[in-house]
CSV table of C-alpha atoms in Angstrom, one decimal:
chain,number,residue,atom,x,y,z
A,228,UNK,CA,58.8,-46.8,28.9
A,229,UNK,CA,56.0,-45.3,26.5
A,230,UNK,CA,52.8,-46.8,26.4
A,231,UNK,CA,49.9,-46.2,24.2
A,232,UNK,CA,46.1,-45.6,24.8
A,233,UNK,CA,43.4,-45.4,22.7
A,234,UNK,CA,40.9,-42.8,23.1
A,235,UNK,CA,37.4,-43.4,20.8
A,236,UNK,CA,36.2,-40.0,19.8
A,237,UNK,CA,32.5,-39.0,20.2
A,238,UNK,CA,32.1,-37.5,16.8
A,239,UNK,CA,28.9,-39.0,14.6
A,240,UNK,CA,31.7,-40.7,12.1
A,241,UNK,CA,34.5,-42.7,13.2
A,242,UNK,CA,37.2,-42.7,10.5
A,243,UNK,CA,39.8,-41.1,12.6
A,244,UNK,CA,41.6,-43.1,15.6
A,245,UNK,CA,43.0,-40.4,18.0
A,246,UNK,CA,45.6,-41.7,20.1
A,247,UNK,CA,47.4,-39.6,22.9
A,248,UNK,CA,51.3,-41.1,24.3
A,249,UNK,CA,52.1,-41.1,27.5
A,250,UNK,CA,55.7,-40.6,29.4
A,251,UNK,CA,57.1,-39.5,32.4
A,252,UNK,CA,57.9,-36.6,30.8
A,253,UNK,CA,54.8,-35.8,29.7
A,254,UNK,CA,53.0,-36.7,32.9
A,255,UNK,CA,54.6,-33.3,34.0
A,256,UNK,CA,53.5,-31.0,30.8
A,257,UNK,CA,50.8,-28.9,30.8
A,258,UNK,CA,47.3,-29.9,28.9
A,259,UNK,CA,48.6,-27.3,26.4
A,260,UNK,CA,51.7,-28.6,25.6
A,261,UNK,CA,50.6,-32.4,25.9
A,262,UNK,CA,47.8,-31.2,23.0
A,263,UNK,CA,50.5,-29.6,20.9
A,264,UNK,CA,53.4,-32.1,21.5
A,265,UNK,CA,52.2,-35.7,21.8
A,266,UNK,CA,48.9,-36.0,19.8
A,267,UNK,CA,49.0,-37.6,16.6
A,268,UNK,CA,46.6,-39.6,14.4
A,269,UNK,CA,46.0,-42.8,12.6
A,270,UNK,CA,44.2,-43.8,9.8
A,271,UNK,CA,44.7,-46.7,7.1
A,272,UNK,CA,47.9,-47.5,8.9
A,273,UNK,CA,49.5,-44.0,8.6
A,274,UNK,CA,50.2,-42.3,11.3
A,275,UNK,CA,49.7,-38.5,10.8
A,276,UNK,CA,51.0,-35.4,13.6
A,277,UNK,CA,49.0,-32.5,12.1
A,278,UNK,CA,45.5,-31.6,11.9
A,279,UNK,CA,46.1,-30.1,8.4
A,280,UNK,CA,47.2,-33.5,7.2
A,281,UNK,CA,44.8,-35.9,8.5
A,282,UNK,CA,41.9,-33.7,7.6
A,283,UNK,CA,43.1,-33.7,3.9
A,284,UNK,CA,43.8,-37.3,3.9
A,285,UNK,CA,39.8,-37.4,5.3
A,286,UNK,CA,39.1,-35.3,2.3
A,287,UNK,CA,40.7,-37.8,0.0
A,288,UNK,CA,40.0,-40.9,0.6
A,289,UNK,CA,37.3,-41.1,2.7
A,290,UNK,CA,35.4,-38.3,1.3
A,291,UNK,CA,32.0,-40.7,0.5
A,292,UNK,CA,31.7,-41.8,4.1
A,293,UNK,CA,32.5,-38.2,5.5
A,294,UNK,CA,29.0,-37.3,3.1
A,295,UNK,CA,27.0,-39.8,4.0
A,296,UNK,CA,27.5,-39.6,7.7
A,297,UNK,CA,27.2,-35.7,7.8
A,298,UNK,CA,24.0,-35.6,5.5
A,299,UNK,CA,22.9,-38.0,8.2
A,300,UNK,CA,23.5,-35.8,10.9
A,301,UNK,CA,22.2,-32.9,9.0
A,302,UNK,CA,18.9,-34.5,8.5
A,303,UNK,CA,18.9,-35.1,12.2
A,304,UNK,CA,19.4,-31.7,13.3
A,305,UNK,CA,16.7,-30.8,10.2
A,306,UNK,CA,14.6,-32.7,12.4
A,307,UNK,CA,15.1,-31.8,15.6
A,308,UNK,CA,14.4,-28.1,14.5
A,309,UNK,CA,10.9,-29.3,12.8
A,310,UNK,CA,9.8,-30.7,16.4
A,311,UNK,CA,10.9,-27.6,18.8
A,312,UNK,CA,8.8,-25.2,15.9
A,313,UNK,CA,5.9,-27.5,16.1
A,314,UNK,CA,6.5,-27.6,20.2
A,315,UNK,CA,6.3,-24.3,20.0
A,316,UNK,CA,3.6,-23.7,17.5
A,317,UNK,CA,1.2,-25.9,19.4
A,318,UNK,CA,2.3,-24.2,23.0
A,319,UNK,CA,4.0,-26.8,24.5
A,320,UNK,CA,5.7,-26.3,28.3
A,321,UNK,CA,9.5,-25.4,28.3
A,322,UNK,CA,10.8,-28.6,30.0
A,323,UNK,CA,9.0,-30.7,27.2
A,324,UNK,CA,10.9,-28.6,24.6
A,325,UNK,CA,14.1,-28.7,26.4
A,326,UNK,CA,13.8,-32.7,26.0
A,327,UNK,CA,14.3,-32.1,22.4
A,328,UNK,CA,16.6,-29.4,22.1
A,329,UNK,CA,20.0,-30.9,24.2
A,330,UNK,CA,22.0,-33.0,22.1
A,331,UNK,CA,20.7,-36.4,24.0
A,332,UNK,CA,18.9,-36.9,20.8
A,333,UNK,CA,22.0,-36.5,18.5
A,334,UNK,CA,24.2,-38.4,21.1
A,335,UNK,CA,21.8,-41.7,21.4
A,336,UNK,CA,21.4,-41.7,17.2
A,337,UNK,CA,25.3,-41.5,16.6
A,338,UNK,CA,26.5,-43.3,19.6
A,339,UNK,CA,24.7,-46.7,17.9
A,340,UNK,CA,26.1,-46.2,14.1
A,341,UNK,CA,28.5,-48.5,13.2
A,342,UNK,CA,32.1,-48.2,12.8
A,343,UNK,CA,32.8,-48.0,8.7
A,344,UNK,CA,36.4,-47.0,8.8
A,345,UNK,CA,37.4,-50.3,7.7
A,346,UNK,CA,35.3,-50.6,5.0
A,347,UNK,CA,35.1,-49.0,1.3
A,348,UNK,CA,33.1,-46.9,-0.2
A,349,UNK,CA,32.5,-50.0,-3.5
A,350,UNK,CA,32.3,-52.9,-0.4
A,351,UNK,CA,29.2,-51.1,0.7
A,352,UNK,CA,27.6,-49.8,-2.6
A,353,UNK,CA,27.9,-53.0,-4.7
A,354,UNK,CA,25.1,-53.8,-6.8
A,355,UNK,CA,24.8,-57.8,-5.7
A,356,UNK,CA,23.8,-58.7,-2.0
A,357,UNK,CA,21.1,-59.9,-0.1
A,358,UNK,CA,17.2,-58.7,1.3
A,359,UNK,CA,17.2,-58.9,5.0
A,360,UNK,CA,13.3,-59.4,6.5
A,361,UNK,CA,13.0,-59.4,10.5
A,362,UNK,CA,10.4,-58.2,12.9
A,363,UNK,CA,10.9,-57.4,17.0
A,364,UNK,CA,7.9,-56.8,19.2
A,365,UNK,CA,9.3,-54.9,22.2
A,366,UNK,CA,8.3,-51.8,24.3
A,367,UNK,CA,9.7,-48.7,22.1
A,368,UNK,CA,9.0,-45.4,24.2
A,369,UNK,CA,10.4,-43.1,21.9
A,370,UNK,CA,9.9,-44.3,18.3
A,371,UNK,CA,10.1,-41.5,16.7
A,372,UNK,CA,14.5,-41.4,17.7
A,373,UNK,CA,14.4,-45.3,17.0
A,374,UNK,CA,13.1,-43.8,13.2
A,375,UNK,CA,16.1,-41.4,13.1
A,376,UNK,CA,18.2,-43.4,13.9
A,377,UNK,CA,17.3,-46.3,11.4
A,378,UNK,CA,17.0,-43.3,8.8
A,379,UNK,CA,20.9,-42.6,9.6
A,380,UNK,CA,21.9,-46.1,9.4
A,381,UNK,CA,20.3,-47.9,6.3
A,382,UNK,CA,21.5,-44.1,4.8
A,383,UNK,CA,25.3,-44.6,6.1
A,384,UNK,CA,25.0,-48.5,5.1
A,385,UNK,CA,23.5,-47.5,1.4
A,386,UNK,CA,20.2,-49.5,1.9
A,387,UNK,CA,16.9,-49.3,0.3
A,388,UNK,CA,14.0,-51.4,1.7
A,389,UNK,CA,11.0,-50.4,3.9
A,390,UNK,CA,11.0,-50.0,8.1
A,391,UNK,CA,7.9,-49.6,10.2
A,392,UNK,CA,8.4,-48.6,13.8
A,393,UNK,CA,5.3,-48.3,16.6
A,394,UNK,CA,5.8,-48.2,20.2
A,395,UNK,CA,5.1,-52.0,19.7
A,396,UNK,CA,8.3,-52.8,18.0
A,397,UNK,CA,10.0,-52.9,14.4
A,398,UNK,CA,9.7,-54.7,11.6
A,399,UNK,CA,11.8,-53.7,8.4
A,400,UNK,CA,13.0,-55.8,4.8
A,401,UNK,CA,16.1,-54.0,3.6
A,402,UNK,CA,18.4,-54.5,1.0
A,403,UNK,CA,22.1,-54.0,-0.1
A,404,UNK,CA,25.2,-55.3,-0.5
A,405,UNK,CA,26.6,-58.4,2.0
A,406,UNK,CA,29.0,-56.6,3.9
A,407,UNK,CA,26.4,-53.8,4.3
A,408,UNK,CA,23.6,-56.0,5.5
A,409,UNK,CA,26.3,-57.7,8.3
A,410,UNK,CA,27.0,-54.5,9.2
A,411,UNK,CA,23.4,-53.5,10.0
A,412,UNK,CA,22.6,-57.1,11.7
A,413,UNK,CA,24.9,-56.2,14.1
A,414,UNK,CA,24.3,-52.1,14.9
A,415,UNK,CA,20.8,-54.2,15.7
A,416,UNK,CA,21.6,-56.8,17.7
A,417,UNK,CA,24.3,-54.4,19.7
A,418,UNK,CA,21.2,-51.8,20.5
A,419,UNK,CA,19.9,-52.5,24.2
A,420,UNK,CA,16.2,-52.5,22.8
A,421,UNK,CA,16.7,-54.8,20.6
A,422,UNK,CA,18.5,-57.0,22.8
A,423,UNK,CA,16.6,-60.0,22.5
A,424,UNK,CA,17.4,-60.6,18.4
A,425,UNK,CA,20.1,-62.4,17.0
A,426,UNK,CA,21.6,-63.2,13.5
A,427,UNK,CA,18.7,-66.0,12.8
A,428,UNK,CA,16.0,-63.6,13.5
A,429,UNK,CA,17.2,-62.1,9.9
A,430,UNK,CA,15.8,-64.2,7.2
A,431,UNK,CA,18.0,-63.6,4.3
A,432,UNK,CA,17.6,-64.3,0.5
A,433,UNK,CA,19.3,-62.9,-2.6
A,434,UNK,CA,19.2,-59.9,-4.1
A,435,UNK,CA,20.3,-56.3,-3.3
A,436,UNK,CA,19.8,-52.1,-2.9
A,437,UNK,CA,17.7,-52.7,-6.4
A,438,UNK,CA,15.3,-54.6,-4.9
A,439,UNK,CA,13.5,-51.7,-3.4
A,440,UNK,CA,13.2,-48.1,-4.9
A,441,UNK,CA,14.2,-46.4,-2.7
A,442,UNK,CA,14.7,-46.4,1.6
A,443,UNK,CA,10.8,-45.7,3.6
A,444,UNK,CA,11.3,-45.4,7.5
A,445,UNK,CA,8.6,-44.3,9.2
A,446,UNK,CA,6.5,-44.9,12.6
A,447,UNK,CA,3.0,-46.4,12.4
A,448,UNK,CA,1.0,-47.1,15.4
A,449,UNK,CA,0.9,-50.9,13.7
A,450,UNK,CA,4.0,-52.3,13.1
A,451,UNK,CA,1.9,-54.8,10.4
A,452,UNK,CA,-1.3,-53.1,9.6
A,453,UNK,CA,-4.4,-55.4,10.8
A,454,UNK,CA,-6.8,-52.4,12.0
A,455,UNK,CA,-6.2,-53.5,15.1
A,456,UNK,CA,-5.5,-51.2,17.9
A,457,UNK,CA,-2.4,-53.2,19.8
A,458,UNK,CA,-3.7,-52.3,23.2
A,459,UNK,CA,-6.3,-54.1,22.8
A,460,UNK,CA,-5.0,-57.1,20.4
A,461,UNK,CA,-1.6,-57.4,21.8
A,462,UNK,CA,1.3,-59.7,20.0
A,463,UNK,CA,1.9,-60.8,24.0
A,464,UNK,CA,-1.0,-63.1,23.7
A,465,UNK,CA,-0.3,-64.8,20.6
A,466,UNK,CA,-0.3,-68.4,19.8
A,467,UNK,CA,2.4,-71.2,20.5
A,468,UNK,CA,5.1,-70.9,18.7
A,469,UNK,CA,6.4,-73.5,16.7
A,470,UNK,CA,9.5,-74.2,14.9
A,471,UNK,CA,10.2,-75.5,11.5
A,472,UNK,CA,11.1,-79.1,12.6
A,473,UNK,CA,7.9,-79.0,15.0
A,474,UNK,CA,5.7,-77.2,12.4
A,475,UNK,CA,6.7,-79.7,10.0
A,476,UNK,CA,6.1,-82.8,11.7
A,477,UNK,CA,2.0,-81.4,12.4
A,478,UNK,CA,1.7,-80.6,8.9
A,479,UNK,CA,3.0,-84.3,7.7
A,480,UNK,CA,0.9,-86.0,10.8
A,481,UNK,CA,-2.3,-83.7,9.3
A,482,UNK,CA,-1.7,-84.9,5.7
A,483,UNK,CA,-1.3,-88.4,6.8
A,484,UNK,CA,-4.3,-89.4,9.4
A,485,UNK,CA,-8.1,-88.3,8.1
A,486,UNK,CA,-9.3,-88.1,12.0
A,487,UNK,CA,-7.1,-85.2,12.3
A,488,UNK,CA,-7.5,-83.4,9.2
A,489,UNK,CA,-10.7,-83.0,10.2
A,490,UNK,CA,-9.8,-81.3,13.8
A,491,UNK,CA,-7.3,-79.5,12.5
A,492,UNK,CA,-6.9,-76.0,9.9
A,493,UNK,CA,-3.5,-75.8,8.5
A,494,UNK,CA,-4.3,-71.6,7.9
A,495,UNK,CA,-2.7,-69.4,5.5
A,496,UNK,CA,-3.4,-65.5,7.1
A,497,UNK,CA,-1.3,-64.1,3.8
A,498,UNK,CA,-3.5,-62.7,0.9
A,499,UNK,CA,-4.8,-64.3,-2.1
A,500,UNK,CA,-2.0,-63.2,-4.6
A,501,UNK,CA,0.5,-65.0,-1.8
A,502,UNK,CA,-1.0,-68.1,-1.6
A,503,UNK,CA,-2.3,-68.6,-5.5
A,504,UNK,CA,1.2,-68.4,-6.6
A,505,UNK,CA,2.8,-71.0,-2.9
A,506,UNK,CA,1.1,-73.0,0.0
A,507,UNK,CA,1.4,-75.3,2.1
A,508,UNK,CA,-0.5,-78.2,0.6
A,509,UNK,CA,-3.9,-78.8,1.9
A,510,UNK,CA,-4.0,-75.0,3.7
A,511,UNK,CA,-7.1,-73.1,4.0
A,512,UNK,CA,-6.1,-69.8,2.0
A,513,UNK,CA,-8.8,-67.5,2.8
A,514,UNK,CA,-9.8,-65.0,-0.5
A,515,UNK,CA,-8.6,-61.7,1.2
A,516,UNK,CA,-6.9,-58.9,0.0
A,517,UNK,CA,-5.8,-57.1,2.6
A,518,UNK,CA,-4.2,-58.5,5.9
A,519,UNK,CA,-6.2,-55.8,7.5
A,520,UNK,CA,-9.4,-57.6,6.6
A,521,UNK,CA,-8.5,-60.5,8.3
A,522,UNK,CA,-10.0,-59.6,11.5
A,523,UNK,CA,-13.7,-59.4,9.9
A,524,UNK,CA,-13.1,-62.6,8.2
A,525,UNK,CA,-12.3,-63.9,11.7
A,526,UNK,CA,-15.4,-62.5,12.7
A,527,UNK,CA,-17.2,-64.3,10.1
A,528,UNK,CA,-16.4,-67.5,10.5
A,529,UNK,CA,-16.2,-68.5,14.5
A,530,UNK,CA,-18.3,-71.3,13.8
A,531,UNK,CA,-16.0,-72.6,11.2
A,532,UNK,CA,-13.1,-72.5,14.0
A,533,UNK,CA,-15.0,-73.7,16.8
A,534,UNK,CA,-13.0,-76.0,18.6
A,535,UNK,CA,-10.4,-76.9,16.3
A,536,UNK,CA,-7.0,-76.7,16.6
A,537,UNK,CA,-5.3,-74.1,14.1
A,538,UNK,CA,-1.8,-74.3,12.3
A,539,UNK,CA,-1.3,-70.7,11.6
A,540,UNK,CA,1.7,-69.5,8.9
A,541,UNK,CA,2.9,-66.4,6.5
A,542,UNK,CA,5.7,-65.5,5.1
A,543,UNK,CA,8.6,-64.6,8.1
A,544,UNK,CA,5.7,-64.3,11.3
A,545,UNK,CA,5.2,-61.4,11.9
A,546,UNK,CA,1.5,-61.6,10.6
A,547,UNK,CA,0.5,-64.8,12.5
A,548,UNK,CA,1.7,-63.2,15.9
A,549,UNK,CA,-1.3,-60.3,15.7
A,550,UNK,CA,-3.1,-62.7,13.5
A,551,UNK,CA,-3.1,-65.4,15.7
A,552,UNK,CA,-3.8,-63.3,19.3
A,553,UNK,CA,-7.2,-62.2,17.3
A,554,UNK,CA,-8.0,-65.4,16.9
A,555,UNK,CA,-7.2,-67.0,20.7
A,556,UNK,CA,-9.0,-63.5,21.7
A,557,UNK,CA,-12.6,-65.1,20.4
A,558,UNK,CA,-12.0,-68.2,22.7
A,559,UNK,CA,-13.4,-70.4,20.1
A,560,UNK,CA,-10.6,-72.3,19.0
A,561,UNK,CA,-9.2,-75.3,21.5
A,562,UNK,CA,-5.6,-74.5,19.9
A,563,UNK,CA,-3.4,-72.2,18.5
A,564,UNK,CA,-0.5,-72.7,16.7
A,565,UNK,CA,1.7,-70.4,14.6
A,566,UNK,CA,5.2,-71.2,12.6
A,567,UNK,CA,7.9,-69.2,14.1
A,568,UNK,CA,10.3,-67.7,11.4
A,569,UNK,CA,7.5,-68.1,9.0
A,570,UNK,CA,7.6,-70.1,5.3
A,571,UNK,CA,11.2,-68.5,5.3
A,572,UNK,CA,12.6,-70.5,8.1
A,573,UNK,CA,10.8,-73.3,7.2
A,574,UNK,CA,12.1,-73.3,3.3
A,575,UNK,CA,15.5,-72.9,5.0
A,576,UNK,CA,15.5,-76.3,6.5
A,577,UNK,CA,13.0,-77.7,4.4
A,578,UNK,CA,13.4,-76.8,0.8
A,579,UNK,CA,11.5,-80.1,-0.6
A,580,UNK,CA,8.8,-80.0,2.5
A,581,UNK,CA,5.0,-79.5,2.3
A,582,UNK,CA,5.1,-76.0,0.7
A,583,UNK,CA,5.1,-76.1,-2.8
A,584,UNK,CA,5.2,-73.2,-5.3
A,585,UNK,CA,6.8,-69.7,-4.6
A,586,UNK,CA,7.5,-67.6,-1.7
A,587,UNK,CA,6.0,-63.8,-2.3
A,588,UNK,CA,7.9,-61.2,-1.4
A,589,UNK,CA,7.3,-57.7,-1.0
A,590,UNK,CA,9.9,-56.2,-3.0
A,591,UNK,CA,10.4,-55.7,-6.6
A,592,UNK,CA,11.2,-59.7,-7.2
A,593,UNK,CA,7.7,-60.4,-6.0
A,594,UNK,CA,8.8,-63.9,-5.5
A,595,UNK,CA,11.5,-66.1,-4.5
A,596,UNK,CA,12.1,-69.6,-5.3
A,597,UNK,CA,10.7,-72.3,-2.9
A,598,UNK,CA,10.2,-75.8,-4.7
A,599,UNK,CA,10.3,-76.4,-8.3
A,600,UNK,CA,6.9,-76.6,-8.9
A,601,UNK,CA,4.4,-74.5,-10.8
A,602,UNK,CA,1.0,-74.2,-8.7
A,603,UNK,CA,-0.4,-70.9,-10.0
A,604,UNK,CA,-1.8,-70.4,-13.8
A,605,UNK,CA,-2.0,-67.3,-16.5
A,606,UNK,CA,-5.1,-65.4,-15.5
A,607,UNK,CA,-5.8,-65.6,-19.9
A,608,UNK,CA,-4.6,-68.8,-21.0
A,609,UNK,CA,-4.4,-70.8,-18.4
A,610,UNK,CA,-0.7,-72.4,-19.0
A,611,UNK,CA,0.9,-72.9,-15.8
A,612,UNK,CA,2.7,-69.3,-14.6
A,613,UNK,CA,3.7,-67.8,-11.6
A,614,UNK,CA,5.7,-64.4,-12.2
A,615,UNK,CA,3.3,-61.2,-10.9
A,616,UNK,CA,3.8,-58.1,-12.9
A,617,UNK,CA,1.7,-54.9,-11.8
A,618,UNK,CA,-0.7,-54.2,-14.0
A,619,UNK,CA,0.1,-52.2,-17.0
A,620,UNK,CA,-2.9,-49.3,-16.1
A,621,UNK,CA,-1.4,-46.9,-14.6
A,622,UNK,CA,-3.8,-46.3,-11.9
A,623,UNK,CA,-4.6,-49.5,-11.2
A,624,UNK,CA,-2.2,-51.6,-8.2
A,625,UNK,CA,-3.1,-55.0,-9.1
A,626,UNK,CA,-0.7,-58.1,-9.7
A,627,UNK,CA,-1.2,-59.7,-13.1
A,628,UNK,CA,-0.1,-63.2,-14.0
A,629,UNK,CA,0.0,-63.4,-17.7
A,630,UNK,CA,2.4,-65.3,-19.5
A,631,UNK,CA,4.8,-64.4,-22.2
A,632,UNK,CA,2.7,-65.5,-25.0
A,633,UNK,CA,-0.4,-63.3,-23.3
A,634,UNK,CA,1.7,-60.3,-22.9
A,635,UNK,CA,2.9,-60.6,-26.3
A,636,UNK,CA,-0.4,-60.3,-27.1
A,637,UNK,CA,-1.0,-57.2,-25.1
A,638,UNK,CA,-3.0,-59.1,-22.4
A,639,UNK,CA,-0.8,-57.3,-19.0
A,640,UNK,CA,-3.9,-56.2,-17.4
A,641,UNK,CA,-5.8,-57.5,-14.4
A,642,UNK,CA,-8.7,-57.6,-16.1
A,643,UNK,CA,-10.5,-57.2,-19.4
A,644,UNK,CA,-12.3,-53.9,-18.3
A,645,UNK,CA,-9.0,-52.3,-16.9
A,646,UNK,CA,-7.3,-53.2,-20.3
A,647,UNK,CA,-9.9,-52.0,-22.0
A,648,UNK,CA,-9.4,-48.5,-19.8
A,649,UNK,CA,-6.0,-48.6,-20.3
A,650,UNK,CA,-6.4,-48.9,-23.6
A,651,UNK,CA,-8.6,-46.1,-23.9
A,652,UNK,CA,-6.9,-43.9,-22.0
A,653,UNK,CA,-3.5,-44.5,-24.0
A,654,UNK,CA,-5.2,-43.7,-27.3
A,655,UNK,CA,-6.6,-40.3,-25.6
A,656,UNK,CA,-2.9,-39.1,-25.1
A,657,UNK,CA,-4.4,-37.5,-21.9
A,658,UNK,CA,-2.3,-38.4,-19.4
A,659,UNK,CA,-5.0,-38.1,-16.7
A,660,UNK,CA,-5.7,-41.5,-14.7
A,661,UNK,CA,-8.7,-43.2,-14.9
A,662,UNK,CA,-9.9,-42.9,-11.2
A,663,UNK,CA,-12.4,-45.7,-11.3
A,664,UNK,CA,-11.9,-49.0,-9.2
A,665,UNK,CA,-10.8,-51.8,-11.5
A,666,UNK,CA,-13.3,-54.3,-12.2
A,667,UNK,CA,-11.8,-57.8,-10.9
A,668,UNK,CA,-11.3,-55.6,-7.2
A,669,UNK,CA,-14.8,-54.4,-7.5
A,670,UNK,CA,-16.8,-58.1,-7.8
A,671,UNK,CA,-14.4,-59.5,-5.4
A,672,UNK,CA,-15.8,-60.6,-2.4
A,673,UNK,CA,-13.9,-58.4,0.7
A,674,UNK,CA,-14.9,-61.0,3.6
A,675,UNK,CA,-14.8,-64.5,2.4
A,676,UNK,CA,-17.2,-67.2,4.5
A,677,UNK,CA,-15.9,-70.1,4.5
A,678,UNK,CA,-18.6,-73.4,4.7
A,679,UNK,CA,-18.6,-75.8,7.8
C-alpha cells in the first residue's frame, strides 16, 4: 500500500507543493535514491517529476507572484544589511549584531505570509475592492520586524494604504482588491501578536488600491500622533468602552431629557474639517486642527469638564483610546465614555442614527457616505456642500469646500489670500512655492476655550 504525505516547504513563497511517496520498498533505499526516484511535484493539479519542469511551469504561469515575493525578500535582506553597517558603524557588541545577522529575521517575516498559490495574479490586482481601517494596542518588542514584515505583505497582497507601528501596537487603513484584503485579515488575525483581533475589528467600506498613492509602513513611537509620550499616557487606562447599541441609547437618552444634557458632553476629539462636514447631533466639536493639539485643549478647559460625564467618539477609535486616558488622567471628569469601533461601527448598525452628514476619511475619497443629509456649506457661496478638495496652491495642505459653481469660477482655494498667492505665483511661471503660511491657518485659533 502507498500512502502519501505532504511536506510544506520553508521557502518565502509557497507555489510549489512538494510531496515525497512512501513504500516498503522505498523504506529500504538510500536518501539518495529516495530523492532521485520518488519525489515529484504538484501545482495547479499537474503533477510534475523533474525539477526542470516544475521550475519552467513556475516561470510561466506564476511568474508575477515569484516577483513579488522575491522583491520582498530582497528588500528584507536590503534591510538587514543597512542595520549590521549601522551596528557596526556606531560600535555595537558582537552578540547584538549576531541577533540581526542569522536568518531568524528572514524566517519569522516569511513564515507569516500567506499562501497565494491558489490565487491569480488579476484576483489580487483588480482595480475595485474595499479600504480596510483597524488599530491593535498590544506590547510589540521588536517593531521594526513587525514593519518588514507588513512591508512584505501589503507588497505580496498589491496594497496601498498607510501602517504605523510603535512598540504600543499597530494601526494601518489599506486598500485593494476583496480577495486581497481577506487575505491580509487573516495573515493578521493568524499572527500570535495580534492574537486578540478578529474579522470585526476591520471596518471595511468601498473602494480599492487607488484610494491611496502609494503603500507607507513605517514605525512611530505613537501609533496615532497626540504628542503624548505612551508611557506616561497609556491606551491601558482609557475610558469605558461602549458599543454601538450602548452608545446609541446614551446619545438618544441625552437628546431627549434637558437634566442630562446638561451633565453630560457628547465629544467629538476628530478635527474641525471632520466634524464640519458629519457629527453626531448636538456634539461638542472642538475647533482643532490637529489631534495632536488635543491635549492643550484639554488643558484648557478642565473647568469646562469638571464633573461631567463625557461621551467620547472619532472615526474607528483609535483616537478616543489615547484621547480619552488624557482626559481620565486630569481626574476632573466623573465619567468617561468612548464608542468602541468608532462612527464606523456605529454607521454599520445605525445608518439612519444620530450622526448625520459624512464620515471623513483619510484617503483620497475624503469622505464616505453616512446619512443623506447635507450639514457642511461652500466656504464662497454658501449653498450646502460637503466634497473637500486640497487646495489648488501648491504649497498649501488645506481642504477646500467650494462648490461646482465656485470652482467654475476659479474659487479652489482655502482662502482669498492663498488664491490670490496662487494666482500670483502661476502668472510668474516660477515654479518656486510660496513658503508663507496660508492665511485662514494663520488667524485660526490653535487651542480653542470653550465657555462654561
Amino acid at each position: 500500500t502507498t500512502t502519501c504525505k505532504p511536506i510544506s516547504l520553508s521557502l518565502p513563497f509557497k507555489i510549489i507543493q512538494n510531496r515525497i511517496i512512501f513504500s516498503p520498498e522505498a523504506s529500504a533505499a538510500s536518501a539518495q535514491e529516495l530523492d532521485v526516484q520518488k519525489v515529484h511535484w504538484e501545482c495547479c493539479g499537474q503533477q510534475f517529476e523533474k525539477k526542470m519542469d516544475i521550475h519552467k511551469h513556475a516561470a510561466k504561469e506564476h511568474m508575477p507572484e515569484v516577483l513579488q515575493q522575491t522583491e520582498a525578500v530582497l528588500e528584507l535582506l536590503v534591510q538587514q544589511n543597512s542595520k549590521l553597517t549601522a551596528n557596526h558603524n556606531f560600535g555595537e557588541n558582537k552578540s547584538a549584531s549576531l541577533e540581526l545577522s542569522g536568518t531568524k529575521e528572514e524566517f519569522d517575516v516569511c513564515a507569516w505570509l500567506p499562501d497565494t498559490s491558489h490565487v491569480t495574479f488579476d484576483e489580487l490586482t483588480c482595480e475595485a475592492g474595499e479600504v480596510l481601517l483597524y488599530y491593535c494596542y498590544c506590547a510589540i518588542e521588536e517593531p521594526r520586524m513587525i514593519c518588514t514584515w507588513q512591508t512584505a505583505l501589503c507588497r505580496q497582497l498589491h496594497l496601498t494604504g498607510k501602517v504605523r507601528i510603535g512598540t504600543e501596537g499597530i494601526n494601518g487603513t489599506i486598500g485593494g482588491c476583496k480577495t486581497a484584503t481577506e487575505l491580509y485579515i487573516q495573515a493578521m488575525i493568524s499572527h500570535p501578536l495580534f492574537q486578540n483581533m478578529s474579522k470585526e475589528d476591520f471596518k471595511r467600506s468601498a473602494g480599492g488600491v487607488n484610494c491611496f498613492a502609494d503603500l507607507r509602513v513605517g514605525v512611530f513611537k505613537e501609533i496615532v500622533p497626540m504628542g503624548v509620550d505612551p508611557e506616561k499616557v497609556s491606551y491601558k487606562d482609557a475610558g469605558t468602552h461602549l458599543t454601538p447599541e450602548e452608545f446609541h441609547m446614551k446619545v438618544e437618552a441625552l437628546s431627549q431629557d434637558l437634566e442630562i444634557d446638561k451633565k453630560t458632553i457628547l465629544l467629538d476629539c476628530r478635527n474641525f474639517y471632520e466634524s464640519k462636514i458629519g457629527n453626531f447631533q448636538h456634539s461638542l466639536a472642538p475647533n482643532i486642527r490637529k489631534f495632536s493639539y488635543f491635549p492643550d485643549y484639554v488643558d484648557r478647559n478642565l473647568e469646562f469638564f469638571r464633573g461631567k460625564q463625557i461621551l467620547m467618539y472619532c472615526t474607528g477609535g483609535i483616537r478616543c483610546e489615547r484621547g480619552s486616558a488624557y482626559l481620565r488622567s486630569k481626574g476632573v471628569c466623573k465619567e468617561v465614555y468612548q464608542l468602541k469601533g468608532g462612527i464606523h461601527k456605529y454607521l454599520e448598525q445605525f445608518p439612519s442614527g444620530f450622526y448625520k452628514g459624512k464620515l471623513f476619511v483619510f484617503d483620497d475619497r475624503y469622505t464616505i457616505p453616512a446619512s443623506n443629509g447635507i450639514i457642511s456649506e461652500c466656504s464662497y457661496c454658501g449653498t450646502r456642500w460637503d466634497q473637500y478638495r486640497l487646495c489648488s496652491t501648491s504649497y498649501c495642505c488645506q481642504l477646500v469646500l467650494s462648490c461646482l459653481r465656485c470652482r467654475e469660477k476659479g474659487l479652489v482655494a482655502c482662502c482669498l489670500i492663498c488664491q490670490e498667492k496662487g494666482k500670483s505665483a502661476s502668472e510668474s511661471h516660477s515654479g518656486a512655492p510660496v513658503k508663507e503660511e496660508c492665511d485662514c491657518t494663520e488667524k485660526r485659533m490653535k487651542i480653542p476655550v470653550e465657555h462654561i
